[in-house]
Amino acid sequence: VNLGFEVPLGIFVSPDVELTVPILTAVGIEYHVDPHLSVTCSTAFGPEVQVLRDQNRTAFSFQALAGIGYRL
């Protein structure tokens, strides 16, 4: 089990300049099926602030990641 805090930064320049700052709280888990195989899942969620030239907006942001790992 893991816990985290992320503040990634996005800058978009087309069609208009925009700065996006999500403030995410993350939670994840990794399970070892056997000594060579693991399964992982992670989610992050929180508010997202979008700064535009003439206005600011907020939204809810959610990310989900899943994967498998194999050790040779």
mmCIF file of C-alpha atoms in Angstrom:
data_model
loop_
_atom_site.group_PDB
_atom_site.id
_atom_site.type_symbol
_atom_site.label_atom_id
_atom_site.label_comp_id
_atom_site.label_asym_id
_atom_site.label_seq_id
_atom_site.Cartn_x
_atom_site.Cartn_y
_atom_site.Cartn_z
ATOM 1 C CA VAL A 1 0.000 0.000 0.000
ATOM 2 C CA ASN A 2 1.302 3.457 -0.802
ATOM 3 C CA LEU A 3 0.111 7.016 -0.228
ATOM 4 C CA GLY A 4 1.245 10.128 -2.025
ATOM 5 C CA PHE A 5 0.761 13.777 -2.851
ATOM 6 C CA GLU A 6 1.358 15.161 -6.362
ATOM 7 C CA VAL A 7 1.282 18.626 -7.905
ATOM 8 C CA PRO A 8 2.038 18.148 -11.624
ATOM 9 C CA LEU A 9 2.091 21.260 -13.792
ATOM 10 C CA GLY A 10 0.676 21.511 -17.329
ATOM 11 C CA ILE A 11 1.284 24.374 -19.745
ATOM 12 C CA PHE A 12 -0.758 24.458 -22.946
ATOM 13 C CA VAL A 13 -0.082 26.987 -25.705
ATOM 14 C CA SER A 14 -2.687 26.119 -28.331
ATOM 15 C CA PRO A 15 -5.330 27.357 -29.094
ATOM 16 C CA ASP A 16 -4.816 29.716 -26.116
ATOM 17 C CA VAL A 17 -2.245 29.850 -23.316
ATOM 18 C CA GLU A 18 -3.407 27.878 -20.267
ATOM 19 C CA LEU A 19 -1.734 26.799 -17.022
ATOM 20 C CA THR A 20 -3.165 23.714 -15.302
ATOM 21 C CA VAL A 21 -2.238 22.843 -11.696
ATOM 22 C CA PRO A 22 -3.883 19.722 -10.253
ATOM 23 C CA ILE A 23 -3.393 19.087 -6.531
ATOM 24 C CA LEU A 24 -3.692 15.313 -6.238
ATOM 25 C CA THR A 25 -3.813 12.887 -3.333
ATOM 26 C CA ALA A 26 -2.693 9.422 -4.422
ATOM 27 C CA VAL A 27 -3.350 5.929 -3.125
ATOM 28 C CA GLY A 28 -2.059 2.672 -4.573
ATOM 29 C CA ILE A 29 -1.503 -1.003 -3.985
ATOM 30 C CA GLU A 30 0.910 -3.618 -5.311
ATOM 31 C CA TYR A 31 0.234 -7.333 -5.002
ATOM 32 C CA HIS A 32 2.825 -10.053 -5.658
ATOM 33 C CA VAL A 33 1.002 -12.986 -7.225
ATOM 34 C CA ASP A 34 4.179 -15.088 -7.054
ATOM 35 C CA PRO A 35 7.918 -14.240 -6.712
ATOM 36 C CA HIS A 36 8.102 -13.268 -10.405
ATOM 37 C CA LEU A 37 4.725 -11.599 -11.086
ATOM 38 C CA SER A 38 3.207 -8.467 -9.521
ATOM 39 C CA VAL A 39 0.018 -6.496 -10.193
ATOM 40 C CA THR A 40 -0.215 -2.789 -9.364
ATOM 41 C CA CYS A 41 -2.976 -0.183 -9.252
ATOM 42 C CA SER A 42 -2.749 3.503 -8.351
ATOM 43 C CA THR A 43 -5.323 6.305 -8.260
ATOM 44 C CA ALA A 44 -4.935 10.036 -7.716
ATOM 45 C CA PHE A 45 -7.711 12.581 -7.240
ATOM 46 C CA GLY A 46 -8.249 16.174 -6.167
ATOM 47 C CA PRO A 47 -8.986 19.704 -7.345
ATOM 48 C CA GLU A 48 -7.526 21.102 -10.550
ATOM 49 C CA VAL A 49 -6.985 24.835 -11.075
ATOM 50 C CA GLN A 50 -6.941 26.088 -14.673
ATOM 51 C CA VAL A 51 -5.534 29.585 -15.205
ATOM 52 C CA LEU A 52 -6.447 31.196 -18.530
ATOM 53 C CA ARG A 53 -5.725 34.691 -19.857
ATOM 54 C CA ASP A 54 -9.137 36.110 -18.984
ATOM 55 C CA GLN A 55 -10.566 33.670 -16.407
ATOM 56 C CA ASN A 56 -9.773 30.952 -13.882
ATOM 57 C CA ARG A 57 -11.616 27.649 -13.526
ATOM 58 C CA THR A 58 -11.582 24.743 -11.123
ATOM 59 C CA ALA A 59 -12.536 21.140 -11.759
ATOM 60 C CA PHE A 60 -12.226 17.702 -10.181
ATOM 61 C CA SER A 61 -9.296 15.665 -11.495
ATOM 62 C CA PHE A 62 -8.966 11.865 -11.367
ATOM 63 C CA GLN A 63 -6.163 9.598 -12.614
ATOM 64 C CA ALA A 64 -6.039 5.807 -12.554
ATOM 65 C CA LEU A 65 -3.038 3.637 -13.453
ATOM 66 C CA ALA A 66 -2.847 -0.153 -13.588
ATOM 67 C CA GLY A 67 -0.017 -2.446 -14.574
ATOM 68 C CA ILE A 68 1.767 -5.741 -14.253
ATOM 69 C CA GLY A 69 5.415 -6.456 -13.599
ATOM 70 C CA TYR A 70 7.443 -9.574 -14.312
ATOM 71 C CA ARG A 71 10.872 -10.259 -12.865
ATOM 72 C CA LEU A 72 13.133 -12.445 -15.018
#
